Amino acid sequence: MRKLISFFAAVFFASFVLLYASAQLNKTEGYAGKNTLTVYNWGDYIDPALIKKFEKQTGIKVIYQTFDSNEAMMAKIAQGGTTFDVAVPSEYAVNKMKEDGLLIPLDHSKLPNLKYINPRFLNLSFDPGNKYSVPYFWGTVGIVYNPEMLGGKKITSWNDLWDKDLRNQILLVDGAREVIGMGLNSLHYSLNDTNKKHLQEAKEKLDRLTPNVKAIVGDEIKMLLASEEAAIGVVWSGDAAEIIAENDKLDYVVPKEGSNLWFDNMVIPKTAKNIEGAHQFINFMLDPKNAAQNAEYVGYSTPNEKALDYLPKEVTEDKRFYPDFESVGNLEVYENLGKRMLAYYNELFLQFKMHRK
């Protein structure tokens, strides 16, 4: 018995020593307590140099994690168990997270750089008064295409994609709202349509697009289009800017039937342990020079009005990515459709993907 007690005592002592050493090591590297900030963001959605700059300025170590869909991000935050101090949901997800009690109200007195955001991006319907969110990037969903691979043909419409000459030429982003939305818009229905008859029509029309669809892919869509593996892609505008930067033969268009106008936003989830540090990080990213550096690196459009002064004119004057609001009147922001209707969208998208096999 004494041997057994001695054995467990030794194990306990060894564990204590290891934990102490680990804590000391983490402390030395800035990983302890309030010196840590966990940021949960989309992939390829921040200039890594800005994270280093923030760490140097504040002494706070950033742990950076990524997600590939609003739904995955919301599920992980709702489950709890992991500390996330800052997250970057899209507008409809902000609305949903508010409803589900997953967000902490922002303290605007700690965000003085909020004054640099263009007022047209503030106080929007998904978060009146920006009580829980501040804008990060904005953009559209559209079509990037290679006129040279299409024999000079121009794309202006969603319905152009159903051309039988485009067999095996189209890549689609792997997103239910984007693809079902494309089907709805092609029929001149709203992106937020909840009429199941209209949604079935959209799905059946998407089924007829199948011969032209080469693949439904994630982030690799940028590489595939830039390397001319396909002539056409349905993508977000920031991805289009990045693709065109890699291959200037391509062009980007927002289809004339209409499309999605989206906003990604910084929020503080309920899981946050370093709320002070989260405000510091958000305010840091709202600094005009930092926002401009981030926009130039990521390729998406910044809502920071002052940041435009630090960006090249060829970027800010490109109407494909910085359109006048007067010219985007046919664009819609995604609404929070509720759990059941979102599940229905996902079910239709899955059926479409299965139809291809």
Short mmCIF file of C-alpha atoms in Angstrom, two decimals:
data_model
loop_
_atom_site.label_atom_id
_atom_site.label_comp_id
_atom_site.label_asym_id
_atom_site.label_seq_id
_atom_site.Cartn_x
_atom_site.Cartn_y
_atom_site.Cartn_z
CA MET A 1 0.00 0.00 0.00
CA ARG A 2 2.83 2.37 0.93
CA LYS A 3 4.45 1.62 -2.44
CA LEU A 4 1.18 2.49 -4.20
CA ILE A 5 0.87 5.77 -2.29
CA SER A 6 4.49 6.58 -3.09
CA PHE A 7 3.86 5.85 -6.76
CA PHE A 8 0.84 8.19 -6.97
CA ALA A 9 2.72 10.86 -4.99
CA ALA A 10 5.57 10.69 -7.49
CA VAL A 11 3.13 10.94 -10.42
CA PHE A 12 1.40 13.91 -8.77
CA PHE A 13 4.72 15.66 -8.11
CA ALA A 14 5.93 15.07 -11.67
CA SER A 15 2.63 16.42 -13.07
CA PHE A 16 2.88 19.50 -10.85
CA VAL A 17 6.44 20.17 -12.02
CA LEU A 18 5.41 19.81 -15.68
CA LEU A 19 2.41 22.12 -15.27
CA TYR A 20 4.54 24.72 -13.45
CA ALA A 21 7.22 24.55 -16.13
CA SER A 22 4.61 24.86 -18.88
CA ALA A 23 3.02 27.87 -17.17
CA GLN A 24 6.41 29.54 -16.76
CA LEU A 25 7.26 28.86 -20.41
CA ASN A 26 3.93 30.24 -21.60
CA LYS A 27 4.35 33.28 -19.36
CA THR A 28 7.78 33.91 -20.82
CA GLU A 29 6.30 33.69 -24.33
CA GLY A 30 3.35 35.90 -23.47
CA TYR A 31 0.69 33.13 -23.44
CA ALA A 32 -0.52 33.56 -19.88
CA GLY A 33 -3.76 35.07 -18.55
CA LYS A 34 -4.77 38.41 -20.02
CA ASN A 35 -1.69 38.47 -22.23
CA THR A 36 -3.50 36.12 -24.59
CA LEU A 37 -6.11 36.96 -27.22
CA THR A 38 -7.83 34.34 -29.38
CA VAL A 39 -9.04 35.63 -32.75
CA TYR A 40 -11.42 33.47 -34.81
CA ASN A 41 -11.51 34.54 -38.46
CA TRP A 42 -11.97 33.32 -42.04
CA GLY A 43 -8.96 31.76 -43.79
CA ASP A 44 -6.53 34.17 -45.53
CA TYR A 45 -8.40 37.12 -44.02
CA ILE A 46 -5.72 39.17 -42.26
CA ASP A 47 -2.20 40.35 -42.98
CA PRO A 48 -0.01 38.26 -40.60
CA ALA A 49 2.30 41.28 -40.23
CA LEU A 50 -0.56 43.13 -38.49
CA ILE A 51 -0.83 40.40 -35.87
CA LYS A 52 2.89 40.78 -35.15
CA LYS A 53 2.49 44.56 -35.00
CA PHE A 54 -0.42 44.28 -32.54
CA GLU A 55 1.54 41.87 -30.35
CA LYS A 56 4.53 44.23 -30.32
CA GLN A 57 2.40 47.30 -29.52
CA THR A 58 0.34 45.72 -26.75
CA GLY A 59 2.36 42.80 -25.39
CA ILE A 60 -0.69 40.59 -26.00
CA LYS A 61 -0.03 37.27 -27.70
CA VAL A 62 -2.56 36.47 -30.44
CA ILE A 63 -3.73 32.91 -30.99
CA TYR A 64 -5.26 32.89 -34.46
CA GLN A 65 -7.80 30.26 -35.56
CA THR A 66 -9.83 30.07 -38.77
CA PHE A 67 -13.22 28.80 -39.94
CA ASP A 68 -14.68 28.24 -43.40
CA SER A 69 -18.35 29.05 -42.86
CA ASN A 70 -20.53 31.18 -40.61
CA GLU A 71 -22.43 28.07 -39.60
CA ALA A 72 -19.27 26.24 -38.45
CA MET A 73 -18.12 29.33 -36.52
CA MET A 74 -21.49 29.80 -34.79
CA ALA A 75 -21.72 26.12 -33.84
CA LYS A 76 -18.28 26.15 -32.24
CA ILE A 77 -18.97 29.32 -30.26
CA ALA A 78 -22.40 28.02 -29.18
CA GLN A 79 -20.83 24.76 -27.95
CA GLY A 80 -18.45 26.73 -25.70
CA GLY A 81 -15.36 25.06 -24.29
CA THR A 82 -13.02 27.16 -26.43
CA THR A 83 -12.17 30.77 -25.62
CA PHE A 84 -12.69 33.11 -28.55
CA ASP A 85 -12.15 36.82 -27.81
CA VAL A 86 -12.83 38.22 -31.28
CA ALA A 87 -14.76 36.64 -34.18
CA VAL A 88 -15.62 37.88 -37.69
CA PRO A 89 -19.15 36.81 -38.72
CA SER A 90 -21.10 38.00 -41.76
CA GLU A 91 -24.10 40.27 -41.29
CA TYR A 92 -26.83 37.59 -41.09
CA ALA A 93 -24.69 35.62 -38.64
CA VAL A 94 -24.36 38.73 -36.42
CA ASN A 95 -28.14 38.88 -36.32
CA LYS A 96 -28.39 35.18 -35.45
CA MET A 97 -25.68 35.37 -32.78
CA LYS A 98 -27.48 38.34 -31.18
CA GLU A 99 -30.70 36.33 -31.05
CA ASP A 100 -28.91 33.36 -29.52
CA GLY A 101 -27.19 35.48 -26.85
CA LEU A 102 -23.71 34.65 -28.17
CA LEU A 103 -22.34 38.22 -28.24
CA ILE A 104 -21.12 40.79 -25.71
CA PRO A 105 -22.13 44.46 -26.33
CA LEU A 106 -19.22 46.63 -27.49
CA ASP A 107 -17.97 49.52 -25.40
CA HIS A 108 -17.73 52.29 -28.01
CA SER A 109 -15.65 54.48 -25.65
CA LYS A 110 -12.85 51.95 -26.21
CA LEU A 111 -13.18 52.13 -29.99
CA PRO A 112 -12.24 55.73 -30.89
CA ASN A 113 -11.15 54.64 -34.39
CA LEU A 114 -14.77 53.75 -35.18
CA LYS A 115 -15.06 57.39 -36.38
CA TYR A 116 -13.09 56.45 -39.52
CA ILE A 117 -15.79 54.05 -40.79
CA ASN A 118 -17.88 55.46 -43.62
CA PRO A 119 -21.34 56.18 -42.11
CA ARG A 120 -23.03 54.25 -44.92
CA PHE A 121 -21.61 51.06 -43.35
CA LEU A 122 -22.87 51.86 -39.85
CA ASN A 123 -26.22 51.44 -38.15
CA LEU A 124 -27.41 48.79 -40.62
CA SER A 125 -30.50 46.69 -40.08
CA PHE A 126 -28.69 43.57 -38.80
CA ASP A 127 -27.19 45.55 -35.88
CA PRO A 128 -28.78 48.99 -35.24
CA GLY A 129 -26.37 51.35 -33.51
CA ASN A 130 -23.55 48.83 -34.00
CA LYS A 131 -24.21 47.64 -30.49
CA TYR A 132 -22.47 44.30 -31.11
CA SER A 133 -20.43 44.64 -34.30
CA VAL A 134 -18.17 46.91 -36.33
CA PRO A 135 -17.46 46.53 -40.06
CA TYR A 136 -14.34 44.66 -41.18
CA PHE A 137 -14.69 44.13 -44.96
CA TRP A 138 -17.53 44.39 -47.45
CA GLY A 139 -18.15 43.25 -51.00
CA THR A 140 -20.33 41.42 -53.47
CA VAL A 141 -20.84 37.95 -54.94
CA GLY A 142 -20.29 37.78 -58.68
CA ILE A 143 -18.66 36.04 -61.60
CA VAL A 144 -14.96 36.04 -62.41
CA TYR A 145 -14.27 34.90 -65.95
CA ASN A 146 -11.53 34.58 -68.53
CA PRO A 147 -12.65 36.22 -71.84
CA GLU A 148 -9.67 34.70 -73.68
CA MET A 149 -10.74 31.15 -72.75
CA LEU A 150 -14.29 32.00 -73.83
CA GLY A 151 -13.27 33.26 -77.28
CA GLY A 152 -13.89 36.89 -76.32
CA LYS A 153 -17.37 36.24 -74.96
CA LYS A 154 -18.52 38.64 -72.21
CA ILE A 155 -20.46 37.53 -69.17
CA THR A 156 -23.01 39.98 -67.78
CA SER A 157 -25.76 37.80 -66.35
CA TRP A 158 -26.32 34.77 -64.11
CA ASN A 159 -28.30 33.25 -66.97
CA ASP A 160 -25.21 33.40 -69.22
CA LEU A 161 -23.85 30.49 -67.16
CA TRP A 162 -26.48 28.10 -68.56
CA ASP A 163 -25.01 28.48 -72.07
CA LYS A 164 -24.47 24.93 -73.40
CA ASP A 165 -21.08 26.01 -74.82
CA LEU A 166 -19.75 26.37 -71.26
CA ARG A 167 -19.71 22.65 -70.55
CA ASN A 168 -17.32 21.78 -67.69
CA GLN A 169 -16.09 25.39 -67.48
CA ILE A 170 -17.60 26.65 -64.19
CA LEU A 171 -16.30 26.47 -60.63
CA LEU A 172 -18.74 27.23 -57.81
CA VAL A 173 -17.91 28.34 -54.30
CA ASP A 174 -19.02 25.80 -51.69
CA GLY A 175 -21.73 27.92 -50.04
CA ALA A 176 -25.46 27.15 -49.82
CA ARG A 177 -26.62 30.78 -49.67
CA GLU A 178 -24.38 31.78 -52.58
CA VAL A 179 -25.32 28.92 -54.93
CA ILE A 180 -29.03 28.72 -54.09
CA GLY A 181 -29.01 32.54 -54.21
CA MET A 182 -27.58 32.41 -57.73
CA GLY A 183 -30.43 30.11 -58.75
CA LEU A 184 -33.00 32.43 -57.16
CA ASN A 185 -31.52 35.58 -58.72
CA SER A 186 -31.42 33.93 -62.15
CA LEU A 187 -35.20 33.57 -61.81
CA HIS A 188 -35.51 37.18 -60.56
CA TYR A 189 -36.46 36.05 -57.06
CA SER A 190 -35.05 37.54 -53.86
CA LEU A 191 -31.91 36.07 -52.27
CA ASN A 192 -33.94 35.85 -49.08
CA ASP A 193 -36.92 34.10 -50.64
CA THR A 194 -38.65 31.66 -48.30
CA ASN A 195 -41.31 30.49 -50.77
CA LYS A 196 -40.61 26.75 -51.08
CA LYS A 197 -42.07 26.64 -54.58
CA HIS A 198 -39.59 29.31 -55.70
CA LEU A 199 -36.76 27.51 -53.94
CA GLN A 200 -37.63 24.24 -55.69
CA GLU A 201 -37.66 26.09 -59.02
CA ALA A 202 -34.18 27.46 -58.22
CA LYS A 203 -32.88 23.99 -57.30
CA GLU A 204 -34.30 22.42 -60.48
CA LYS A 205 -32.71 25.17 -62.54
CA LEU A 206 -29.38 24.58 -60.79
CA ASP A 207 -29.68 20.89 -61.67
CA ARG A 208 -29.80 21.92 -65.32
CA LEU A 209 -26.52 23.81 -64.80
CA THR A 210 -24.78 20.57 -63.81
CA PRO A 211 -23.12 19.79 -67.19
CA ASN A 212 -21.36 23.17 -67.05
CA VAL A 213 -20.12 22.78 -63.44
CA LYS A 214 -16.58 21.46 -63.26
CA ALA A 215 -16.37 21.47 -59.45
CA ILE A 216 -17.70 22.96 -56.21
CA VAL A 217 -14.66 23.99 -54.18
CA GLY A 218 -13.38 26.02 -51.24
CA ASP A 219 -10.43 28.41 -51.08
CA GLU A 220 -8.65 26.50 -53.86
CA ILE A 221 -11.04 28.15 -56.33
CA LYS A 222 -8.65 31.12 -56.45
CA MET A 223 -5.67 29.01 -57.52
CA LEU A 224 -7.74 26.99 -60.02
CA LEU A 225 -9.10 30.08 -61.77
CA ALA A 226 -5.79 31.95 -61.77
CA SER A 227 -4.07 28.91 -63.31
CA GLU A 228 -6.82 28.67 -65.96
CA GLU A 229 -8.14 25.27 -64.88
CA ALA A 230 -11.61 26.69 -65.62
CA ALA A 231 -12.89 29.76 -67.44
CA ILE A 232 -15.55 30.89 -64.96
CA GLY A 233 -16.01 31.04 -61.20
CA VAL A 234 -18.76 32.21 -58.89
CA VAL A 235 -16.85 33.94 -56.09
CA TRP A 236 -16.80 36.75 -53.55
CA SER A 237 -15.43 40.05 -54.86
CA GLY A 238 -12.31 39.94 -52.69
CA ASP A 239 -11.38 36.54 -54.04
CA ALA A 240 -11.97 37.91 -57.54
CA ALA A 241 -9.55 40.78 -56.85
CA GLU A 242 -6.93 38.29 -55.66
CA ILE A 243 -7.45 36.04 -58.70
CA ILE A 244 -7.17 38.98 -61.10
CA ALA A 245 -4.00 40.13 -59.34
CA GLU A 246 -2.54 36.70 -60.16
CA ASN A 247 -3.86 36.59 -63.72
CA ASP A 248 -4.86 39.89 -65.34
CA LYS A 249 -6.60 38.13 -68.26
CA LEU A 250 -9.62 37.64 -65.99
CA ASP A 251 -12.46 40.05 -65.30
CA TYR A 252 -15.16 40.34 -62.62
CA VAL A 253 -18.81 41.26 -63.02
CA VAL A 254 -21.80 41.61 -60.69
CA PRO A 255 -24.67 40.01 -62.68
CA LYS A 256 -27.38 42.35 -63.86
CA GLU A 257 -30.22 40.35 -62.23
CA GLY A 258 -28.77 41.24 -58.84
CA SER A 259 -26.62 39.56 -56.22
CA ASN A 260 -25.47 39.63 -52.62
CA LEU A 261 -24.01 42.68 -50.87
CA TRP A 262 -22.25 41.37 -47.78
CA PHE A 263 -20.52 42.76 -44.72
CA ASP A 264 -18.12 40.91 -42.44
CA ASN A 265 -17.86 42.32 -38.93
CA MET A 266 -15.74 42.12 -35.80
CA VAL A 267 -17.60 40.99 -32.66
CA ILE A 268 -16.79 39.86 -29.13
CA PRO A 269 -18.33 36.41 -28.43
CA LYS A 270 -19.71 35.37 -25.07
CA THR A 271 -16.74 33.01 -24.77
CA ALA A 272 -14.32 35.96 -24.47
CA LYS A 273 -11.94 35.95 -21.51
CA ASN A 274 -9.95 39.04 -22.52
CA ILE A 275 -12.63 41.63 -23.25
CA GLU A 276 -10.23 44.55 -22.76
CA GLY A 277 -7.76 43.00 -25.20
CA ALA A 278 -10.59 42.31 -27.67
CA HIS A 279 -11.49 46.02 -27.71
CA GLN A 280 -7.81 46.88 -28.19
CA PHE A 281 -7.59 44.49 -31.16
CA ILE A 282 -10.76 45.80 -32.80
CA ASN A 283 -9.64 49.41 -32.37
CA PHE A 284 -6.20 48.49 -33.76
CA MET A 285 -7.82 47.02 -36.90
CA LEU A 286 -9.95 50.18 -37.26
CA ASP A 287 -6.82 52.35 -37.45
CA PRO A 288 -6.78 53.72 -41.04
CA LYS A 289 -3.20 52.70 -41.83
CA ASN A 290 -3.76 49.20 -40.45
CA ALA A 291 -7.09 48.88 -42.27
CA ALA A 292 -5.44 49.96 -45.54
CA GLN A 293 -2.57 47.49 -45.07
CA ASN A 294 -5.08 44.73 -44.39
CA ALA A 295 -7.23 45.62 -47.42
CA GLU A 296 -4.19 45.66 -49.70
CA TYR A 297 -3.03 42.28 -48.39
CA VAL A 298 -6.42 40.51 -48.35
CA GLY A 299 -7.83 42.15 -51.48
CA TYR A 300 -11.30 42.88 -50.09
CA SER A 301 -12.94 46.31 -49.89
CA THR A 302 -12.50 48.25 -46.68
CA PRO A 303 -15.39 50.24 -45.13
CA ASN A 304 -12.77 52.53 -43.50
CA GLU A 305 -13.14 55.89 -45.27
CA LYS A 306 -9.81 57.28 -44.08
CA ALA A 307 -8.00 54.07 -45.07
CA LEU A 308 -8.80 54.81 -48.73
CA ASP A 309 -6.22 57.64 -48.56
CA TYR A 310 -3.50 55.04 -48.00
CA LEU A 311 -4.54 52.70 -50.82
CA PRO A 312 -3.43 52.99 -54.49
CA LYS A 313 -5.91 54.93 -56.65
CA GLU A 314 -6.11 52.05 -59.12
CA VAL A 315 -7.62 50.04 -56.27
CA THR A 316 -10.10 52.56 -54.85
CA GLU A 317 -11.19 53.78 -58.29
CA ASP A 318 -11.91 50.25 -59.57
CA LYS A 319 -15.73 50.23 -59.70
CA ARG A 320 -15.81 46.44 -59.82
CA PHE A 321 -14.67 46.37 -56.19
CA TYR A 322 -15.55 49.86 -54.91
CA PRO A 323 -18.89 50.48 -56.70
CA ASP A 324 -21.01 53.54 -56.02
CA PHE A 325 -23.98 52.65 -53.85
CA GLU A 326 -26.23 54.12 -56.56
CA SER A 327 -25.02 51.38 -58.92
CA VAL A 328 -25.60 48.54 -56.47
CA GLY A 329 -29.29 49.11 -55.90
CA ASN A 330 -30.11 45.62 -57.13
CA LEU A 331 -27.97 44.00 -54.46
CA GLU A 332 -29.40 42.44 -51.31
CA VAL A 333 -27.96 41.77 -47.89
CA TYR A 334 -28.60 38.24 -46.59
CA GLU A 335 -31.26 38.13 -43.91
CA ASN A 336 -31.31 35.72 -41.00
CA LEU A 337 -33.92 33.26 -42.32
CA GLY A 338 -34.18 31.24 -39.15
CA LYS A 339 -32.89 27.77 -38.34
CA ARG A 340 -35.54 25.81 -40.24
CA MET A 341 -35.31 27.80 -43.47
CA LEU A 342 -31.49 27.78 -43.39
CA ALA A 343 -31.66 24.00 -42.96
CA TYR A 344 -33.93 23.89 -46.03
CA TYR A 345 -31.42 25.94 -48.06
CA ASN A 346 -28.66 23.55 -46.95
CA GLU A 347 -30.80 20.53 -47.85
CA LEU A 348 -31.45 21.87 -51.37
CA PHE A 349 -27.75 22.64 -51.82
CA LEU A 350 -26.86 19.10 -50.75
CA GLN A 351 -29.41 17.69 -53.20
CA PHE A 352 -27.82 19.79 -55.95
CA LYS A 353 -24.37 18.49 -55.07
CA MET A 354 -25.66 14.91 -55.02
CA HIS A 355 -27.36 15.46 -58.39
CA ARG A 356 -23.93 16.06 -59.89
CA LYS A 357 -22.73 12.57 -58.92
#
